[in-house]
Backbone as numpy.savetxt, mean C-alpha at the origin, in Angstrom:
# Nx Ny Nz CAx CAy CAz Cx Cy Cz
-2.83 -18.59 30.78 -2.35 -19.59 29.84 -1.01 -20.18 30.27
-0.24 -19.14 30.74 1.36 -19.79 30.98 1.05 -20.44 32.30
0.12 -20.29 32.93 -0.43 -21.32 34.48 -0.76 -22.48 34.59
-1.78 -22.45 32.82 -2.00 -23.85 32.63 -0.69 -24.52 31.48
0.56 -24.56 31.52 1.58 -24.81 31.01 1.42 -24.43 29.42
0.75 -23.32 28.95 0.84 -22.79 27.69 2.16 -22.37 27.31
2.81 -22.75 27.01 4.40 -21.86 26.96 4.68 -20.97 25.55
5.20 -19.93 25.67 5.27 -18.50 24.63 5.62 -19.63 23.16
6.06 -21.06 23.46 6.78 -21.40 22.28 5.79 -22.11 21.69
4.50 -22.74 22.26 3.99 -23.34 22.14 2.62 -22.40 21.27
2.18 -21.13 22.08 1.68 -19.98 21.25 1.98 -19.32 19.92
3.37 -19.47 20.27 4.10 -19.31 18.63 3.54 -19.95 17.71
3.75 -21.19 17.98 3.93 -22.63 16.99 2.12 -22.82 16.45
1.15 -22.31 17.56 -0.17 -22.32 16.99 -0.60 -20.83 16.02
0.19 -20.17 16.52 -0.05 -18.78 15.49 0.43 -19.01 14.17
1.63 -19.69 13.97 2.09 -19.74 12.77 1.40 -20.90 12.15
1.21 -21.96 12.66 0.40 -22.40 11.90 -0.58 -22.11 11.23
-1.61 -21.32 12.39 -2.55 -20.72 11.59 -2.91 -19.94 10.59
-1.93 -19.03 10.72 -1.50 -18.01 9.58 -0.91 -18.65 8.72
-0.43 -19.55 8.17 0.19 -20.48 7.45 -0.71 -21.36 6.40
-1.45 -22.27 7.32 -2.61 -22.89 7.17 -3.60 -21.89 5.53
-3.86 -20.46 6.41 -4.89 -19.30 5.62 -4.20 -18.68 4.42
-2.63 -18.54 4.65 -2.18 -18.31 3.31 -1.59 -19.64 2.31
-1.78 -20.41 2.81 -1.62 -21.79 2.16 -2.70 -22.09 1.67
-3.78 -22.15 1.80 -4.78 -23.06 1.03 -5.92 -21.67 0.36
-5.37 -20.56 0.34 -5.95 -19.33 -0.48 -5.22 -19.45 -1.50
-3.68 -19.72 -1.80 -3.07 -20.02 -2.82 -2.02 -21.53 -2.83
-3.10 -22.54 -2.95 -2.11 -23.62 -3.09 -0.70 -23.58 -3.96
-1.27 -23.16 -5.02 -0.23 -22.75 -6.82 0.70 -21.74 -6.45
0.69 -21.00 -5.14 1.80 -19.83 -5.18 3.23 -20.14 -4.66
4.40 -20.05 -5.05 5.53 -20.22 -5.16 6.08 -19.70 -3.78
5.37 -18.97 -3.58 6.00 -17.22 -2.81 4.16 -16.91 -1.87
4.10 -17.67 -0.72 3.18 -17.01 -0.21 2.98 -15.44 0.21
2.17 -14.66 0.36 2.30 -12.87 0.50 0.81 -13.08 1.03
0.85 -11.60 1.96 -0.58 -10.98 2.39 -0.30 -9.48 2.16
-0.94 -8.97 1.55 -0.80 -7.56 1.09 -1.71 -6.41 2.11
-2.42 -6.74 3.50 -2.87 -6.11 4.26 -1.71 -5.08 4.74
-1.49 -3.71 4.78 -0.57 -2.99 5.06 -0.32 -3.11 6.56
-1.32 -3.21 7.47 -1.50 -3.31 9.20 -0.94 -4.35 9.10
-0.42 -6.03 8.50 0.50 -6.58 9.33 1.82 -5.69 9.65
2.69 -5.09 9.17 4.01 -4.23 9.76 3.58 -3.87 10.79
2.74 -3.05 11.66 2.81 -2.96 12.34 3.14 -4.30 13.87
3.14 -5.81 12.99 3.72 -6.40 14.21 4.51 -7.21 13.49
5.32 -6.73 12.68 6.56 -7.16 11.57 7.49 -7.64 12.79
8.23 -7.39 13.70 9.27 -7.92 14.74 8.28 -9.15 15.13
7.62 -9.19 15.52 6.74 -10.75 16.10 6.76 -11.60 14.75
6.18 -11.09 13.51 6.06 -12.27 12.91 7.33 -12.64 12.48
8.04 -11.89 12.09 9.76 -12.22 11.80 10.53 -13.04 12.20
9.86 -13.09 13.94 10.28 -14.16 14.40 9.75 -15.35 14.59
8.59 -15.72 14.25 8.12 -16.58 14.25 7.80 -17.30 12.43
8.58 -16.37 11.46 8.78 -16.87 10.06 9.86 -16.25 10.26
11.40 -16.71 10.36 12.13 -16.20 10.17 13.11 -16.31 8.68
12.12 -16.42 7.90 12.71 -16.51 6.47 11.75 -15.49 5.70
10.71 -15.15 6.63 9.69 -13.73 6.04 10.35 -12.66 5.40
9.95 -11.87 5.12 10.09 -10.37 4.26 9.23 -9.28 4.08
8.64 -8.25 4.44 8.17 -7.10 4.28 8.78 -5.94 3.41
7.48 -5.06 2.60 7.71 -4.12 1.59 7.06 -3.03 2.88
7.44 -2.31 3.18 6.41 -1.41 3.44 6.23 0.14 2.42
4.97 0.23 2.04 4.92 1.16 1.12 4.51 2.22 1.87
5.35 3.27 1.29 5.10 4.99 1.88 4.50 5.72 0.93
3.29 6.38 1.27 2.74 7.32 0.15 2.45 8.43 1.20
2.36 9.93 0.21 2.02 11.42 1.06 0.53 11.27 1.87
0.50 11.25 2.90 -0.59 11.11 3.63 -1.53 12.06 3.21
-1.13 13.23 2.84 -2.45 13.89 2.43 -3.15 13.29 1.12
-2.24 12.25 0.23 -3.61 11.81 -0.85 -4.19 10.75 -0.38
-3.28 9.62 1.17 -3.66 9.09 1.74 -5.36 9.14 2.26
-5.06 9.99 3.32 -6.28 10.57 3.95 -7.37 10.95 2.85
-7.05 11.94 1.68 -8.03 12.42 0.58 -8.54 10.93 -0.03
-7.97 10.02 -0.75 -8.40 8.59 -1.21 -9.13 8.00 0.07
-9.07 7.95 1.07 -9.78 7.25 2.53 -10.96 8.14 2.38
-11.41 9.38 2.71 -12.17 10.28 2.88 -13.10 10.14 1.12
-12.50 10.47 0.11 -13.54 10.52 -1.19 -14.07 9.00 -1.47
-13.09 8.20 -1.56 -13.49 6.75 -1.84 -14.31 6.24 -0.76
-14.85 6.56 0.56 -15.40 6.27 1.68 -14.91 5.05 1.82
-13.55 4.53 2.44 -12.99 3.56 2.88 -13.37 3.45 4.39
-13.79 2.45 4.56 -13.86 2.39 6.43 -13.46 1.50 7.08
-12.36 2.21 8.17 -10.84 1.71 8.78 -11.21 2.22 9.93
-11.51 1.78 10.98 -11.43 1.72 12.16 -10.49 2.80 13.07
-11.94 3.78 13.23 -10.88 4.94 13.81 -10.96 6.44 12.92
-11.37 5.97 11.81 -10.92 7.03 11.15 -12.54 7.74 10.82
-12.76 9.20 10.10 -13.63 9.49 10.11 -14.03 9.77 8.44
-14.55 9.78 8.07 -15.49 10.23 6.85 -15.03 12.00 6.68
-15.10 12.42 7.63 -15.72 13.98 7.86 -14.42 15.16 8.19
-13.87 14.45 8.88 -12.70 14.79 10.25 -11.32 14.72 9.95
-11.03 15.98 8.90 -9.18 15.50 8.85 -8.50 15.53 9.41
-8.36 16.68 10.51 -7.55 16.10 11.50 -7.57 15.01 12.64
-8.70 14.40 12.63 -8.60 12.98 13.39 -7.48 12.00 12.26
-7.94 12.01 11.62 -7.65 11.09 10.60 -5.72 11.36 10.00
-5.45 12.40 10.21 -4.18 12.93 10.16 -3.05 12.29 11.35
-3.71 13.18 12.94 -3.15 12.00 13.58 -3.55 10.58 13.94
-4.43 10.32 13.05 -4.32 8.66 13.94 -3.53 7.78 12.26
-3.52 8.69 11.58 -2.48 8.08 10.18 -0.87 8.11 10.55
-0.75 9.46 11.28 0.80 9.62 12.04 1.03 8.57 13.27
-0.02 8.42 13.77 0.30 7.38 14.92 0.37 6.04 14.50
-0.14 5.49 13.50 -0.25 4.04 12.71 0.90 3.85 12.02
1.09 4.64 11.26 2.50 4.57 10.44 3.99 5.50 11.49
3.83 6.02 12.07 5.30 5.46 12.90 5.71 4.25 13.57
4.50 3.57 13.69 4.64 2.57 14.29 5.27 1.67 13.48
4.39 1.30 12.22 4.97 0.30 11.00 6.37 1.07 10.54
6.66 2.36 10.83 8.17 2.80 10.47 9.56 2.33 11.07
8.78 2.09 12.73 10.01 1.76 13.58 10.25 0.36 13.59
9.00 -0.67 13.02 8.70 -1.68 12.98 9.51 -2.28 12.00
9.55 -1.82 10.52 10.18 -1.91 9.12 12.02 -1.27 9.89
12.15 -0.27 10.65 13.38 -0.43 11.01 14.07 -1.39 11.86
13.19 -1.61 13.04 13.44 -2.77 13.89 14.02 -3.74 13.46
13.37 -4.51 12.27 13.61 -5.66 11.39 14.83 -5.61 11.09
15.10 -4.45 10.33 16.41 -4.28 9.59 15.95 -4.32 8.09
17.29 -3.64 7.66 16.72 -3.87 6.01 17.20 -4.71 5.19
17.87 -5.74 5.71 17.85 -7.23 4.92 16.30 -8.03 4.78
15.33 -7.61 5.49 13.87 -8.00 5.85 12.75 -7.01 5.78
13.22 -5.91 5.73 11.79 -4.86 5.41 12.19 -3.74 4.54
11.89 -3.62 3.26 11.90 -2.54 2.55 10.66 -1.68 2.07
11.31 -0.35 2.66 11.05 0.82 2.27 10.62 1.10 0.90
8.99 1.06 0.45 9.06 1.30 -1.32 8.22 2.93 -0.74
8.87 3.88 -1.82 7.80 5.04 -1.96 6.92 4.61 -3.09
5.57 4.76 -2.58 4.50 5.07 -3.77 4.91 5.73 -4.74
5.26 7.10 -4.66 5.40 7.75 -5.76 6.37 7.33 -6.68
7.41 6.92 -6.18 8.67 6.25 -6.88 8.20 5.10 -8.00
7.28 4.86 -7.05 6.51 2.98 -7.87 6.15 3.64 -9.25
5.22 4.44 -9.32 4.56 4.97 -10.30 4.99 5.67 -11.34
6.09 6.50 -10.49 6.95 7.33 -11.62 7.91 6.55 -12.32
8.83 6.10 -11.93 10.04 5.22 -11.89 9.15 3.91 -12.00
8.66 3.41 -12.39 8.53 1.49 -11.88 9.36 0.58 -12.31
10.08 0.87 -13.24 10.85 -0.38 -13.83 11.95 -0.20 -12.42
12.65 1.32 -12.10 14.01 0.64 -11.74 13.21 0.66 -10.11
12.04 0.65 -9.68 11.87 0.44 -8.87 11.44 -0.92 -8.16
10.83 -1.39 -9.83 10.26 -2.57 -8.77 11.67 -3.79 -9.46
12.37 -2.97 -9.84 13.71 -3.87 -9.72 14.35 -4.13 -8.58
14.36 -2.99 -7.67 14.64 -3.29 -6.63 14.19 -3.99 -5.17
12.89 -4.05 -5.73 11.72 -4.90 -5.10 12.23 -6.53 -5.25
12.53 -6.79 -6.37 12.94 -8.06 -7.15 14.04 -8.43 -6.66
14.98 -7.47 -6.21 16.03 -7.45 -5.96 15.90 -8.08 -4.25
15.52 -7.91 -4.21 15.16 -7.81 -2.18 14.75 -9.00 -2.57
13.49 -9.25 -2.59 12.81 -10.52 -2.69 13.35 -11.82 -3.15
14.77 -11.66 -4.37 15.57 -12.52 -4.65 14.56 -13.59 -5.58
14.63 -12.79 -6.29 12.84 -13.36 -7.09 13.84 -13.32 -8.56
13.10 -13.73 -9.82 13.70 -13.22 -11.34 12.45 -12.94 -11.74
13.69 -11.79 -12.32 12.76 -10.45 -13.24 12.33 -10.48 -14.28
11.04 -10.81 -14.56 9.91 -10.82 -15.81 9.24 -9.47 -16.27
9.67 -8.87 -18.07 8.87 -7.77 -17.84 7.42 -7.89 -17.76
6.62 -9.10 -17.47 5.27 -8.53 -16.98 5.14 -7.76 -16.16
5.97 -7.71 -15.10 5.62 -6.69 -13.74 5.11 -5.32 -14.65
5.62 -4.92 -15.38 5.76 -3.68 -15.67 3.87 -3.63 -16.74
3.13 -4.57 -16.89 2.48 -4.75 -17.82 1.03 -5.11 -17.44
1.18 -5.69 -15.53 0.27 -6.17 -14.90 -1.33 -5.88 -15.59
-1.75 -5.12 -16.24 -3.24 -4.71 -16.67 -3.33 -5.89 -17.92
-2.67 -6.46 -18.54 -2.69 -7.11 -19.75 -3.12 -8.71 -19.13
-2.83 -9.07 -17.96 -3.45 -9.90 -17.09 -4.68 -10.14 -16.18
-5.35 -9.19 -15.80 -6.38 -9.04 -15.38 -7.34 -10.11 -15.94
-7.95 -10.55 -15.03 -8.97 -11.98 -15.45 -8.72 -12.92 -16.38
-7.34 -12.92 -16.44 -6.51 -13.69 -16.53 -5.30 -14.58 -15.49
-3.96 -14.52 -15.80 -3.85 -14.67 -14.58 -3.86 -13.91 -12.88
-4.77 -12.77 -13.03 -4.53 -11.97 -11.91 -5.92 -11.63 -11.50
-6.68 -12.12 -10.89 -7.72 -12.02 -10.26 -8.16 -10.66 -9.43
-9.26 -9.91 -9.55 -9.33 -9.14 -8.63 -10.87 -9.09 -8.54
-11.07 -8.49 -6.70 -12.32 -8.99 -6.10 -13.26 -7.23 -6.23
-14.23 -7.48 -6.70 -15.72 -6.58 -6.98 -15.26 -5.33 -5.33
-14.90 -6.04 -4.42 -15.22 -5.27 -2.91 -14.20 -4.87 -2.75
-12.65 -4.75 -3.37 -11.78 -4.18 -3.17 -12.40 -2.44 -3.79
-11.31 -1.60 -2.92 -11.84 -0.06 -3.08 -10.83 0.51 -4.51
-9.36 -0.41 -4.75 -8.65 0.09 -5.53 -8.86 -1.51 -6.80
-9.51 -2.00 -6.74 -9.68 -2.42 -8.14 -10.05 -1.99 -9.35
-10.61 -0.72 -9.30 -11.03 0.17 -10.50 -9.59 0.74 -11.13
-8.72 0.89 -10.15 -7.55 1.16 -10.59 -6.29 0.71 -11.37
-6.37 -0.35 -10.37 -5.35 -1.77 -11.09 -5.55 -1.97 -11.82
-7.03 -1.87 -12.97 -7.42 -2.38 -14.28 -6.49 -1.31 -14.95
-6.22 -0.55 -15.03 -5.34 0.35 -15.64 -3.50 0.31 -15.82
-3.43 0.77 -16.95 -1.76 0.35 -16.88 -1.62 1.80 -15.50
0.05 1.22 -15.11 0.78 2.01 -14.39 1.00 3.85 -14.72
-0.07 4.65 -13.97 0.04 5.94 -14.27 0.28 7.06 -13.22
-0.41 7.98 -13.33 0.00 9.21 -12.22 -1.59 9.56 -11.63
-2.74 9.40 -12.52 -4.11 10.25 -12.30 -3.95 10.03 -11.07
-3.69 9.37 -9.88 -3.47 9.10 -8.51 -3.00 9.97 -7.13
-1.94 10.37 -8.11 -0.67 11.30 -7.81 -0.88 12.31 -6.59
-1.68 13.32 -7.41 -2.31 14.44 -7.13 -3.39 15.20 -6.64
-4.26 14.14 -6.74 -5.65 14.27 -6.58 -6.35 14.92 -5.53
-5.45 14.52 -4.57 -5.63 15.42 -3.44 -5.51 17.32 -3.49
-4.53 17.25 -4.23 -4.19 19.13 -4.65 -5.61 19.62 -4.57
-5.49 21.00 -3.61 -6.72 21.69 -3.93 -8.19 21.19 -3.08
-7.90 19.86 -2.61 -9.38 19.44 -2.09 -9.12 19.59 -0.30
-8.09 19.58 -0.02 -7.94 19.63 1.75 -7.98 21.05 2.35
-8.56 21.28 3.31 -8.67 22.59 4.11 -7.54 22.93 4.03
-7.58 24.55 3.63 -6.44 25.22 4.26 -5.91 25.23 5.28
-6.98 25.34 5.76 -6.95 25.30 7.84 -5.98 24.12 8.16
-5.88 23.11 7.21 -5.11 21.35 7.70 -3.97 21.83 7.17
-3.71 22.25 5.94 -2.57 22.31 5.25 -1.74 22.62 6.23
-2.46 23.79 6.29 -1.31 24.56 7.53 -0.86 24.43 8.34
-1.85 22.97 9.19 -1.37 22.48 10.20 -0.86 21.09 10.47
-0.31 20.81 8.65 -0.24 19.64 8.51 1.46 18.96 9.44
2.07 19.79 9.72 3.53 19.93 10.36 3.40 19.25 11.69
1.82 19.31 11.89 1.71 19.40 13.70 0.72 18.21 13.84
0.29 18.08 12.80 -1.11 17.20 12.93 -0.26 16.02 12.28
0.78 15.61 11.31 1.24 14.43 10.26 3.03 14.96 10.45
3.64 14.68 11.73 5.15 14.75 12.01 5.67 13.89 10.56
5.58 13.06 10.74 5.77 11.64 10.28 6.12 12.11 8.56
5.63 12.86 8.13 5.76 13.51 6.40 6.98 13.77 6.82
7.91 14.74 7.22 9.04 15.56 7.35 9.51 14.49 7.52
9.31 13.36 8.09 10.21 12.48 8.74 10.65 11.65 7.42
9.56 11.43 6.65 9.93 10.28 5.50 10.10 11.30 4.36
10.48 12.48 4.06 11.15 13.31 3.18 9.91 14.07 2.54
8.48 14.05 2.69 8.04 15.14 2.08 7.74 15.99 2.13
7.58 17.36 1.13 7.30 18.37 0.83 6.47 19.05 1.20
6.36 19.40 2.71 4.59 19.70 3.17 4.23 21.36 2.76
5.49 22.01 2.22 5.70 23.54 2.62 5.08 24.07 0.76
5.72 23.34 0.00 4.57 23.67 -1.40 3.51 23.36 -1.58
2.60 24.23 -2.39 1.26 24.20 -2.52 0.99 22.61 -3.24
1.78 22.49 -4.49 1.89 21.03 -4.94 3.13 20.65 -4.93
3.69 19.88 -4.29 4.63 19.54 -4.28 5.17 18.42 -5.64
6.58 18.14 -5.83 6.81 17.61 -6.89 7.62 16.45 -6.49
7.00 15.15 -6.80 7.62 14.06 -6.69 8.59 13.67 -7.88
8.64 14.49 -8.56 9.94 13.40 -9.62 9.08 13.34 -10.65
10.41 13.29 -11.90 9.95 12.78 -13.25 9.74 11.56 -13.46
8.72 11.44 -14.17 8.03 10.12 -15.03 9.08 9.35 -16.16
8.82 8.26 -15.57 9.83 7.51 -16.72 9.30 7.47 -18.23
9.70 6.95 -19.36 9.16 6.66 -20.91 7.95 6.36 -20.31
8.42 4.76 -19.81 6.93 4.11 -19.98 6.03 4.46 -18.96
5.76 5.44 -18.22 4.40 6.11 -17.74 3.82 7.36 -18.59
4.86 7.48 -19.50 4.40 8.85 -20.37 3.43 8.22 -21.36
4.00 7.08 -21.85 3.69 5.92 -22.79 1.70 5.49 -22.30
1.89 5.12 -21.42 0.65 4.69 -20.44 -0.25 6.07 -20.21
0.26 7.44 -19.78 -0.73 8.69 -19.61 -1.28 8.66 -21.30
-0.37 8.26 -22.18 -0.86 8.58 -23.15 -2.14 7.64 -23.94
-2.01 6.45 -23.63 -3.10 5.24 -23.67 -3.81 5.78 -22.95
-4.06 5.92 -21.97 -4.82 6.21 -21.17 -5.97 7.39 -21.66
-5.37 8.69 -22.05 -5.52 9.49 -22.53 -6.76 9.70 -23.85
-6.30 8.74 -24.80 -6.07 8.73 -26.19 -7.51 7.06 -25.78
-7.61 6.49 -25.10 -8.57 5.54 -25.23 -9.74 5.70 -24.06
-9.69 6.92 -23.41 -10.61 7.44 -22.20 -11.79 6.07 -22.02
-11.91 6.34 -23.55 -13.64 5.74 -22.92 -13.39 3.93 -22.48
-12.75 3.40 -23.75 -12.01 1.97 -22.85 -11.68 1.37 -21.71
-10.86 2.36 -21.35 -10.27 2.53 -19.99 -11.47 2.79 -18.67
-12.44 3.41 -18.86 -12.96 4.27 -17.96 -14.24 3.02 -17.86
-14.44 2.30 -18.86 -15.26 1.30 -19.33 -15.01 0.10 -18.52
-14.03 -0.55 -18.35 -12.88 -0.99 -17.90 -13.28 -0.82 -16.47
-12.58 0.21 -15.75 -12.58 0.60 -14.61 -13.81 0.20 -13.87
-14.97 0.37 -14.59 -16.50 0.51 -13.96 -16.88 -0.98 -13.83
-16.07 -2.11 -14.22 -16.30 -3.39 -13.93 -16.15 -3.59 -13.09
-14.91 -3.17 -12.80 -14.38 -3.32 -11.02 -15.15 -2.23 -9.85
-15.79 -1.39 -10.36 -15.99 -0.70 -9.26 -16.68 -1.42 -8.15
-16.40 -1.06 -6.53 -16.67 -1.25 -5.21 -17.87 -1.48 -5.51
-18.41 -3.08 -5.01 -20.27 -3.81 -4.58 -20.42 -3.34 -3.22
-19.48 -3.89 -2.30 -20.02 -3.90 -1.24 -19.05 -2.88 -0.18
-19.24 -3.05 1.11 -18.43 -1.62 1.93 -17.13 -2.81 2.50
-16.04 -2.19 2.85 -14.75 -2.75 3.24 -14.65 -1.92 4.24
-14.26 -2.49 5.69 -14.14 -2.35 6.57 -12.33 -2.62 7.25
-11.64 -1.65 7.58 -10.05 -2.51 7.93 -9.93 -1.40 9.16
-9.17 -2.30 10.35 -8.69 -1.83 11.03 -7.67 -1.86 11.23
-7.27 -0.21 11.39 -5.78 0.54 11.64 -5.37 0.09 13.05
């Protein structure tokens, strides 16, 4: 390409368009274009520079409910196995250091660090700080998102976590993993998933403890709770039609 006078600037200028072009006319009405695929970070320094007014969240959650939600929900990501936790352990450690050094590379005027668990437990002062980054104003809908659903917030039959989102902000998520992964992995989760120690968690307790729940998730376990069958009713609208395929 650079032989036949393709020049790196000229490659640029057709990439961004294109990518531009696809998130432009998926949301004409949006203020604030976004792609919520987690695998772009991993080439966060390229696009940064080629949108240099971009921004990245990258979200961190414990790989073991990671891997457990991939494995029970039968998500299929390229690479990974159905069957096989330790494949799936390191090729989760090898994907996400990458998007780690990537989200550092940037700097953190341009890529923030959200913990999952933080989101869930904490959300108000968390996704304040989301708001905060983004340089956005703060509406308490964020905090309310389920009261919108097929309304203004659309969600697609083939997504694997749309059964979820129909739900206010809770924990059933959390944990789920406890109890379902080989011992045999646990144990070797130090050697097989570096990358946990690295981003602060707890690999050495049986359940480890992310933090107290704010009011309003106690508020929400308790809806939740107290209207099971609604909720669960709810959920089964959205459940997964067809198979989703993403590569890591």
């Amino acid at each position: 390409l650079l032989a036949g006078g393709m020049t790196e600037q000229i490659l640029d200028s057709a990439v961004r368009s294109f990518v531009y072009e696809i998130l432009f006319y998926h949301s004409q009405s949006a203020d604030i274009l976004c792609d919520k695929d987690p695998f772009v970070l991993k080439y966060a320094s390229y696009i940064s520079s080629i949108f240099p007014r971009s921004k990245f969240i990258l979200v961190v959650r414990d790989a073991r409910a990671v891997i457990h939600s991939v494995m029970t929900r039968k998500v299929t990501i390229t690479g990974f196995s159905l069957t096989d936790y330790r494949q799936n352990f390191k090729l989760w450690d090898k994907g996400f250091a990458v998007m780690y050094d990537q989200c550092k590379e940037v700097g953190k005027d341009r890529c923030l660090m959200v913990y999952y668990e933080q989101l869930v437990l904490q959300p108000k002062q968390t996704i304040e700080n989301i708001i905060q980054f983004l340089n956005i104003t703060w509406v308490d809908d964020v905090l309310h998102h389920e009261e919108f659903i097929g309304k203004k917030i659309s969600l697609s039959k083939t997504e694997h976590s749309s059964d979820q989102v129909v739900k206010p902000i809770n924990l059933e998520a959390l944990t789920k993993w406890v109890g379902h992964i080989p011992v045999d992995i646990i144990r070797e989760i130090d050697k097989l998933a570096p990358m946990l120690r690295t981003l602060g968690y707890d690999t050495k307790s049986k359940v480890p403890s992310y933090g107290i729940p704010d009011e309003l998730v106690l508020k929400n376990m308790n809806r939740l709770k107290n209207n099971a069958k609604f909720w669960n009713a709810k959920a089964k609208l959205y459940a997964r039609k067809l198979p989703n395929t993403t590569d890591f």
